[in-house]
Amino acid sequence: MDSRPREVDSLSEAADGAAAPAIAMVEVEVTKPRNDKRGYRRVVLPNALECLLISDPDTDKAAASMNVSVGYFCDPDGLEGLAHFLEHMLFYASEKYPIEDSYSKYIAEHGGSTNAYTTSEHTNFYFDVNNDCLDDALDRFAQFFIKPLMSPDATLREIKAVDSENQKNLLSDPWRMSQLQKHLCSNNHPYHKFSTGNWNTLEVKPKEKGLDTRLELINFYDSHYSANLMQLVVYGKESLDNIQTLVESKFCDIKNVGRKQFSFPGHPCSSKDLQILVKVVPIKQGHTLRVLWPITPNIRHYKEGPCRYVSHLIGHEGEGSLFYILKKLGWAMSLESGEGDWSYEFSFFSVVIQLTDVGHEHMEDVIGLLFRYITLLQTSGTPKWIFDELLAICETGFNYRDKSPPMNYVASISSNMQIFPPEDWLIASSVPSKFSPDAIQRVLNELTPDNVRIFWESKSFEGQTNLTEPWYGTSYCVEAVPPSTTQKWVEKAPDEDLHLPKPNIFIPTDLSLKKVEEKTSFPCMLRKTPFSRLWYKPDTLFFTPKVYIKMDFHCPLSHSSPESSVLTSVFTRLLMDYLNDYAYDAEVAGLYYAVVPNDTGFQVTMVGYNDKMTTLLETVIGKIANFEVKVDRFSVIKETMAKGYENFKFQQPYQQAMYYCRLILEEQTWPWDEELAALSNLEASDLENFLPHMLAKTFIECYFAGNIEPSEAKSVVQHIEGTLFNSSVSVCKSLAPSQHLTKRIVKLERGLKYYYPAMCLNHQDEKNSSLLQYIQIHQDDLKQNVLLQLLALVAKQPAFHQLRSVEQLGYIALLRQRNDSGVRGLQFIIQSTVKDPFNLDARVEAFLKMFEVTLHQMPDAEFKSNVNALIDMKLEKYKNIREESAFFWGEISEGTLKFDRKEAEVAALRELKKEELIEFFDNHVKVGAPEKKILSIQVYGCLHSSDYEKILHDAPPPHWHGITDIFSFRRSRPLYGSFKGGAGQMKL
């Protein structure tokens, strides 16, 4: 699979001098974005470990990623999930650092985070950490690959974690469909395998065969994890020479056992796996059509990018496209296409269509139109202007790529290193640069009825299937679909005007940067009228031709009842639906937009190149001003939303717990079942009547940031006001000061534990239960904010280690901060098959008692280290305009307007004493704390239904208060005041 040249060479910007003399260097020019000032160097250590070093003097975070060219394809027969299990185990401990969880603890306490994932042919481990801690972090990380400890006790515990992870996935349609597609392939190909592993494959079955899983794990590690099959990326602030010295000293002891690159020749599909129609019963409501073809992998021709060209056309949504026609007929809600699962040896091209109920009845016509469009592409040649457009879009996207967090960046590059030659490690396959009609035609010629696989998912197939997939229990049946049948579908499909797209008017041509007259660090209010308020922040950090726009339309009637909330949602979805044919090109060209409902009305967001932004924004506003309700599209949107509501019950138990918590705490939120009931009775005429009333009272909060001049921002907002408020037939009127909306949060009672028990809504989820324990602490306050943040930083990893790794309560076991409109607290979230929620709550209390001792005994040096880590995190520079704007918009939308929040919090942290943190914990968080306010949301799975009955009927423990009716409770409690004053209270 590895197509890299094997000569030893260097990717260097030469700014940092030559590499260590022990390594021969051959200069290779790395292809990198035009605006990328970082230094890159490739080195190969004496043990054949291939490394890419990245020096970024501007970074606040260091990061590293190790890609190992070993995935679940290498799992031994009868030990399914072993590669994934090994990924889990390497985090535990090593000979050099034998204390369990010391790696994760070190990373967490020094401002970082860790993760890993396993795919078919590689396993990737990665982390980030504060800059000055890279040396120690790398030392711990390297031990994964030198001498890990895999104790018998830890091995057994982590099998339970893998099993819990699998339990979480069992009722997930994406996991189920992925495994079914693998199952219906040749069982001689590793693609057929079950990748995750579970208790049965890693404990029960091996024991039955007389195997010791731990010994198998160690043997797998020793024979597969070889330095010559690894690719390392290290990202830091230091010079390339210094990073190289660090890498050589840390990673030179990884063994090279000379393992050859693993190869899995052949395609997973044999002839019997083609020309099939598979009817599948999903968990969720809805009808999905997945059409797949085995094709030549795009990776073999990534410079030509044939799959990108083909998927651009098949997945297009503009006039004349397949989706445009299916949408016009009322048959489809969405369509996606592109290369899916792939390796160097095999690949699948897929088209995934979400069908409406009517579309489900016309499945044969949909397939017929799909093949008719493919025939059009096969016979109309490959116009070069389409390739040139794609090239322009891809080149611009690469050259003006936003800086991403270093951890994401290194993980992406290290996985590229397994596949691409060194000069293409950064660009990978993102810019097809060679026009090859033959390569494109070859892919198109593979999309035929002869080798098609059709997967058709619908609840309507219940009772009509005769087969069951063994790992997830998915019900399905298989029918033959010979090409003659497909041809009949093509012939009888409706005669529609399918054609190639028109040239894209949104491709940016002006990428110049505007002059910034005044370099300001914070947004300023540029303009205020009775209709709107405009905040503005020029780009002084990123120097890219991009803009970020947020506009909140505050409409008091938008969420005043379940009906109005649903109608507002229907309106925003219809608006996006109407804009799609026109604005799809904008998204393709890198200008993204969205119109979504929010707490006080609806929100318009635009992010991307500023060149054509005004054109798109004015079109969106024009659609709002002249909105018409189209009955046919209303029906499709209503159907889509109804399925969404009905599918709510299939959410994971921990997600249901989060929903109940929000419903209890937020003043004006409506339950999903009331909204579904309201939706069921709505007609198009209801929206026609509602919309003028909703828009009649509106105030628009605007934020414009990036490569845009103040005068232009003002002009755009004036145009919006002119269109909506000051035209001859204005749809909007100004909002009275008394009508400005605020989002307020329920204040819990001190000294009480409120608890809300509920049965899991998904009766098929027999084993999973969940707890969300929320500790409400304070409303936005500088000193208390930093105490809470520091406490969360100190407690996060010990909580994970105790509840997840030691007690094995479940795969999901976490502690994190919660912020509801400025009301802050801590929340524990656990999803478990081994304990009911009441007992999970008790385990949280037990952890807090344990942690109390840890906190009181914390050495001063450790306290100071945690404070410094938090300071470093706060001083971290924004990577891109999205990150910066998200922070400032948060201050504006919540009304806090503390644009210097981070600087003020850093100043407060520098003064903080350990005794203050202990006092904060003792007053607000510890078991029995006098100021403690608790809400315990308990979602019981079928396995724990008797425990649910017990908690309903038993008298509650002292200081516990059961919530039986959420809305009676919500009405009976006082609310925190809002920071958001009316527009009239803001001064320019």
mmCIF file with all atom_site columns, N, CA, C and O in Angstrom, residues 254 584 980:
data_model
loop_
_atom_site.group_PDB
_atom_site.id
_atom_site.type_symbol
_atom_site.label_atom_id
_atom_site.label_alt_id
_atom_site.label_comp_id
_atom_site.label_asym_id
_atom_site.label_entity_id
_atom_site.label_seq_id
_atom_site.pdbx_PDB_ins_code
_atom_site.Cartn_x
_atom_site.Cartn_y
_atom_site.Cartn_z
_atom_site.occupancy
_atom_site.B_iso_or_equiv
_atom_site.pdbx_formal_charge
_atom_site.auth_seq_id
_atom_site.auth_comp_id
_atom_site.auth_asym_id
_atom_site.auth_atom_id
_atom_site.pdbx_PDB_model_num
ATOM 1  N N  . ILE A 1 254 ? 13.027  2.366  19.731 1.00 0.00 ? 254 ILE A N  1
ATOM 2  C CA . ILE A 1 254 ? 11.928  1.535  19.214 1.00 0.00 ? 254 ILE A CA 1
ATOM 3  C C  . ILE A 1 254 ? 12.538  0.442  18.341 1.00 0.00 ? 254 ILE A C  1
ATOM 4  O O  . ILE A 1 254 ? 13.375  0.714  17.471 1.00 0.00 ? 254 ILE A O  1
ATOM 5  N N  . TYR A 1 584 ? -25.594 26.311 -3.649 1.00 0.00 ? 584 TYR A N  1
ATOM 6  C CA . TYR A 1 584 ? -24.733 25.139 -3.602 1.00 0.00 ? 584 TYR A CA 1
ATOM 7  C C  . TYR A 1 584 ? -23.354 25.448 -4.183 1.00 0.00 ? 584 TYR A C  1
ATOM 8  O O  . TYR A 1 584 ? -22.321 25.041 -3.636 1.00 0.00 ? 584 TYR A O  1
ATOM 9  N N  . LYS A 1 980 ? -28.075 39.949 29.416 1.00 0.00 ? 980 LYS A N  1
ATOM 10 C CA . LYS A 1 980 ? -28.386 40.604 28.151 1.00 0.00 ? 980 LYS A CA 1
ATOM 11 C C  . LYS A 1 980 ? -29.416 41.700 28.361 1.00 0.00 ? 980 LYS A C  1
ATOM 12 O O  . LYS A 1 980 ? -30.591 41.425 28.576 1.00 0.00 ? 980 LYS A O  1
#
